[in-house]
Amino acid sequence: MAQPNGRRTTAPVTRAISVFSANSDEPTQTGTPPPAPQTKVPAHYKLPPTVPSPFAGTLDASLDAILEFAALHPQLRPATTTLLKDPERTTNWGEVLSTVLANPLNGRELLEEFLFLVTRTLIPEQIAQNRALLFRLHSVKRQLSVKIVLRYDMLREWTKRDSNQLIVMESKPPAKVPVPPPAPLQNLQYPNRRPLMLNMLPTLVQAPAEGYATKKLSDAMRHHATELDHHMLLTDEVVASWGTIRVLTAAAGAALQWQWLRENTETLAEMEVHGWEDLDMRADECEWVRDANKEKEGGKAK
């Protein structure tokens, strides 16, 4: 299908290589067994959500947060200026953030602040925006596959239990009798740092108060666990225990993930303006749907 004038033609970003878990300053242990597979749904998925959500779910909310952060941390201007620009896939975030370490007084501290800006504010804001678009999309395209590559939870591989079952979180409306959510974890040493919300995911994934009109729509709005979930829940203590290069790697990876999520979400928004016409085709013919049959055919062709 020809793209209307002004439409985005860039291919979607999906299934990114892991950049969070690189322990660049720690020795590699040959033969170390992989982490044990998860056998049950993580406990933090079951926490009560915060109502109303503190996330507006707009790009403007993220850009405003970046501007406020830049005013507090002028030493990070090269990084915040890059965040404010339209995403560029050629951005070398490791290089951008390495300049921060030239500050002998608090370069490491600034990297941590940047990491938490991205994982506790920017990524959640764009997830909220992406989910709002998905709700409107699946309300109209009721037979559309949930494996549309522009989904926020398609940036990473879906996590499975040891039984090979996907770990998913149902999208449920808030309880009719309000349940107090856990208090955010404020670090008094860093009063300007956003506190960690242990119930971040239940808050982002909660359904409207009235629920969903159909089970099909409810299923489409389920959250699929990915590696990204863990990094939105990084504690101050865990990050403080890392070596500096690992913090740099995690911060660079988080910024890259946010840019990709932002770009994919903007593409979804453009599709909505044009009535979702880019999705008016079968799953095996649509470039925006990750179809198992297409993957098998691609594998045979290699």
XYZ file of C-alpha atoms in Angstrom:
302
model
C 0.000 0.000 0.000
C 1.381 3.383 -0.940
C 2.130 5.649 1.970
C 0.291 9.006 1.978
C 2.465 12.096 1.804
C 4.179 12.901 5.062
C 3.800 9.395 6.447
C 6.629 7.674 8.287
C 8.248 4.985 6.160
C 10.923 3.836 8.594
C 10.731 0.179 9.504
C 9.577 -0.542 13.059
C 12.103 -1.155 15.795
C 11.566 -4.474 17.524
C 13.387 -7.191 19.428
C 16.382 -5.110 20.370
C 19.624 -6.705 21.476
C 19.984 -6.657 25.240
C 22.026 -3.704 26.382
C 20.939 -3.551 29.992
C 22.563 -6.732 31.186
C 26.056 -6.117 29.860
C 28.482 -6.201 32.779
C 31.286 -4.506 30.913
C 33.381 -3.877 34.005
C 32.993 -7.356 35.445
C 34.915 -10.465 34.336
C 33.042 -12.988 32.238
C 32.773 -16.351 33.944
C 32.953 -19.056 31.312
C 30.597 -21.888 32.081
C 28.443 -19.877 34.474
C 24.910 -21.290 34.252
C 22.157 -18.971 33.013
C 19.710 -17.511 35.537
C 17.059 -19.949 36.726
C 13.843 -19.611 34.703
C 10.875 -18.004 36.398
C 8.263 -20.425 37.629
C 5.531 -18.008 38.641
C 4.249 -14.516 38.058
C 6.485 -11.976 39.861
C 4.946 -10.651 43.076
C 5.136 -7.001 41.997
C 2.681 -7.730 39.168
C 0.024 -8.374 41.810
C 0.361 -5.108 43.717
C -2.626 -2.724 43.667
C -2.298 0.088 41.109
C -2.050 3.770 41.864
C -5.334 5.474 40.920
C -5.287 7.774 39.098
C -2.049 6.979 37.328
C 0.664 9.635 37.711
C 1.601 9.151 34.051
C -0.116 11.387 31.511
C 0.815 9.110 28.622
C 1.977 11.860 26.266
C 5.223 12.826 24.602
C 4.794 16.350 25.966
C 4.910 14.963 29.512
C 8.253 13.320 28.751
C 9.687 16.401 27.067
C 8.624 18.579 30.007
C 10.290 16.132 32.400
C 13.496 16.281 30.358
C 13.490 20.088 30.451
C 12.994 20.108 34.226
C 15.757 17.538 34.624
C 18.086 19.579 32.392
C 17.540 22.640 34.575
C 18.534 20.630 37.658
C 21.532 18.989 35.978
C 23.094 21.376 33.444
C 26.179 19.124 33.289
C 24.016 16.625 31.391
C 23.078 19.094 28.663
C 24.568 17.007 25.785
C 22.429 14.044 26.867
C 19.220 15.966 27.549
C 19.563 17.909 24.291
C 19.816 14.603 22.433
C 16.720 13.273 24.208
C 14.734 16.336 23.158
C 15.545 15.836 19.473
C 13.667 13.523 17.132
C 15.062 9.987 17.585
C 18.031 9.083 15.409
C 19.073 5.464 15.131
C 22.686 6.483 14.643
C 22.953 8.097 18.100
C 25.897 6.662 20.014
C 24.594 6.926 23.559
C 27.723 5.431 25.039
C 29.719 8.269 23.519
C 27.180 10.923 24.535
C 27.129 9.776 28.151
C 30.862 9.132 28.413
C 31.382 12.891 28.486
C 29.580 12.933 31.843
C 32.352 10.874 33.423
C 34.791 13.682 32.679
C 33.270 15.449 35.684
C 35.542 14.305 38.538
C 33.138 15.400 41.273
C 29.852 13.701 40.471
C 30.007 12.112 37.025
C 28.941 8.717 38.346
C 26.060 10.263 40.305
C 24.857 12.108 37.208
C 24.782 8.856 35.240
C 22.555 7.299 37.886
C 20.223 10.301 37.812
C 19.979 10.036 34.030
C 19.260 6.297 34.195
C 16.414 6.812 36.669
C 14.950 9.667 34.613
C 14.619 7.308 31.668
C 13.464 4.177 33.523
C 11.100 5.834 36.014
C 9.600 8.627 33.900
C 10.292 8.543 30.162
C 9.746 4.855 29.427
C 6.579 4.648 31.597
C 5.132 7.761 29.929
C 5.569 6.287 26.452
C 4.259 2.894 27.572
C 1.110 4.650 28.807
C 0.819 6.479 25.479
C 1.435 3.289 23.513
C -1.188 1.366 25.491
C -3.784 4.092 24.930
C -3.184 3.819 21.188
C -3.357 0.019 21.341
C -6.701 0.254 23.122
C -8.143 2.425 20.364
C -6.543 0.252 17.669
C -7.894 -3.057 18.960
C -11.292 -1.481 19.617
C -11.517 -0.863 15.864
C -9.428 -3.712 14.415
C -10.962 -6.454 16.513
C -9.307 -9.345 14.671
C -5.823 -7.827 14.572
C -3.005 -9.953 15.968
C -1.561 -8.845 19.299
C 1.894 -9.311 17.775
C 1.913 -5.926 16.101
C 5.570 -4.941 16.197
C 4.835 -1.390 17.331
C 3.615 -2.616 20.731
C 5.695 -1.425 23.657
C 6.146 -5.008 24.887
C 7.414 -6.182 21.503
C 10.693 -4.284 21.937
C 12.020 -7.228 23.941
C 11.535 -10.983 23.813
C 8.539 -12.166 25.823
C 9.564 -13.869 29.061
C 8.584 -17.496 29.574
C 8.340 -19.706 32.628
C 10.249 -22.972 32.832
C 7.057 -24.637 31.559
C 7.511 -22.601 28.348
C 4.396 -20.560 29.139
C 4.481 -16.822 28.605
C 4.316 -14.631 31.698
C 1.416 -12.236 31.207
C -0.410 -9.733 33.378
C -4.130 -9.308 32.905
C -5.382 -5.764 32.434
C -8.031 -5.355 35.119
C -9.970 -2.301 36.303
C -9.172 -0.906 39.747
C -10.944 -2.585 42.656
C -14.345 -1.100 43.467
C -13.225 -0.852 47.072
C -9.910 1.019 46.792
C -6.848 -0.864 48.014
C -4.003 1.393 49.192
C -1.012 1.069 46.854
C 2.501 0.695 48.250
C 4.199 3.986 48.998
C 6.907 5.020 46.498
C 10.439 4.479 47.799
C 11.977 7.916 48.256
C 15.755 8.203 48.551
C 16.280 11.062 50.995
C 19.858 11.468 49.811
C 18.535 12.438 46.356
C 15.342 14.451 46.911
C 15.027 15.386 43.221
C 15.130 11.761 42.070
C 11.747 10.248 41.245
C 10.863 7.653 43.898
C 10.628 4.045 42.784
C 7.048 2.857 42.259
C 6.981 -0.826 43.158
C 3.544 -1.005 41.529
C 4.717 0.659 38.314
C 3.484 -2.140 36.050
C 0.039 -2.670 37.634
C -0.447 1.093 37.393
C 0.466 1.191 33.699
C -1.487 -1.943 32.784
C -4.717 -1.257 34.697
C -7.907 -1.214 32.640
C -10.452 1.612 32.541
C -12.833 1.670 35.498
C -15.599 0.215 33.325
C -13.371 -2.589 32.028
C -13.336 -3.733 28.403
C -16.309 -4.299 26.125
C -15.165 -7.725 24.901
C -12.862 -10.538 25.988
C -10.972 -10.160 22.709
C -10.126 -6.578 23.607
C -9.225 -7.574 27.159
C -6.844 -10.236 25.833
C -5.238 -7.738 23.451
C -4.534 -5.391 26.362
C -2.740 -7.979 28.490
C 0.857 -7.153 29.317
C 3.594 -9.566 28.255
C 6.543 -9.671 30.615
C 9.893 -8.712 29.109
C 13.353 -7.801 30.328
C 12.317 -4.153 30.194
C 10.002 -4.719 33.181
C 12.928 -5.426 35.480
C 14.733 -2.256 34.532
C 11.770 -0.021 35.285
C 11.975 -1.499 38.791
C 15.696 -1.070 39.402
C 16.270 0.022 42.981
C 18.658 2.752 44.021
C 20.644 0.183 46.007
C 21.122 -2.195 43.088
C 22.344 0.536 40.745
C 24.625 1.957 43.446
C 26.276 -1.467 43.735
C 27.185 -1.566 40.035
C 30.509 -0.590 38.564
C 30.617 2.694 36.672
C 30.874 1.107 33.230
C 27.825 -1.014 33.929
C 25.841 2.082 34.921
C 27.001 3.775 31.717
C 25.949 0.756 29.655
C 22.543 0.578 31.340
C 21.920 4.314 30.928
C 22.879 4.191 27.247
C 20.663 1.164 26.693
C 17.713 2.740 28.488
C 17.967 5.915 26.406
C 18.094 3.860 23.218
C 15.060 1.816 24.280
C 13.098 4.975 25.022
C 13.953 6.466 21.642
C 12.793 3.290 19.882
C 9.616 3.168 21.957
C 8.970 6.833 21.211
C 9.478 6.270 17.478
C 7.199 3.230 17.370
C 4.518 5.044 19.357
C 4.664 8.031 17.016
C 4.199 5.631 14.095
C 1.096 4.192 15.772
C -0.261 7.707 16.271
C 0.263 8.486 12.583
C -1.550 5.289 11.637
C -4.514 6.317 13.759
C -4.755 9.661 11.941
C -5.107 7.734 8.677
C -7.695 5.291 9.991
C -5.269 2.401 10.592
C -5.257 1.701 6.838
C -1.709 0.305 6.990
C -3.155 -2.643 8.905
C -5.909 -3.456 6.389
C -4.400 -6.746 5.265
C -3.820 -10.311 6.402
C -1.277 -10.903 9.144
C 1.028 -12.868 6.835
C 1.065 -9.949 4.379
C 1.423 -7.090 6.861
C 4.904 -5.771 7.657
C 3.648 -4.490 11.007
C 2.622 -7.910 12.330
C 5.102 -10.499 13.542
C 3.549 -13.614 12.068
C 4.819 -17.113 12.911
C 4.263 -18.332 9.359
C 6.389 -15.524 7.941
C 9.192 -16.371 10.376
C 9.138 -20.031 9.316
C 9.275 -19.077 5.654
C 12.120 -16.668 6.348
C 14.023 -19.401 8.144
C 13.641 -21.792 5.221
C 14.879 -19.206 2.776
C 18.177 -18.794 4.595
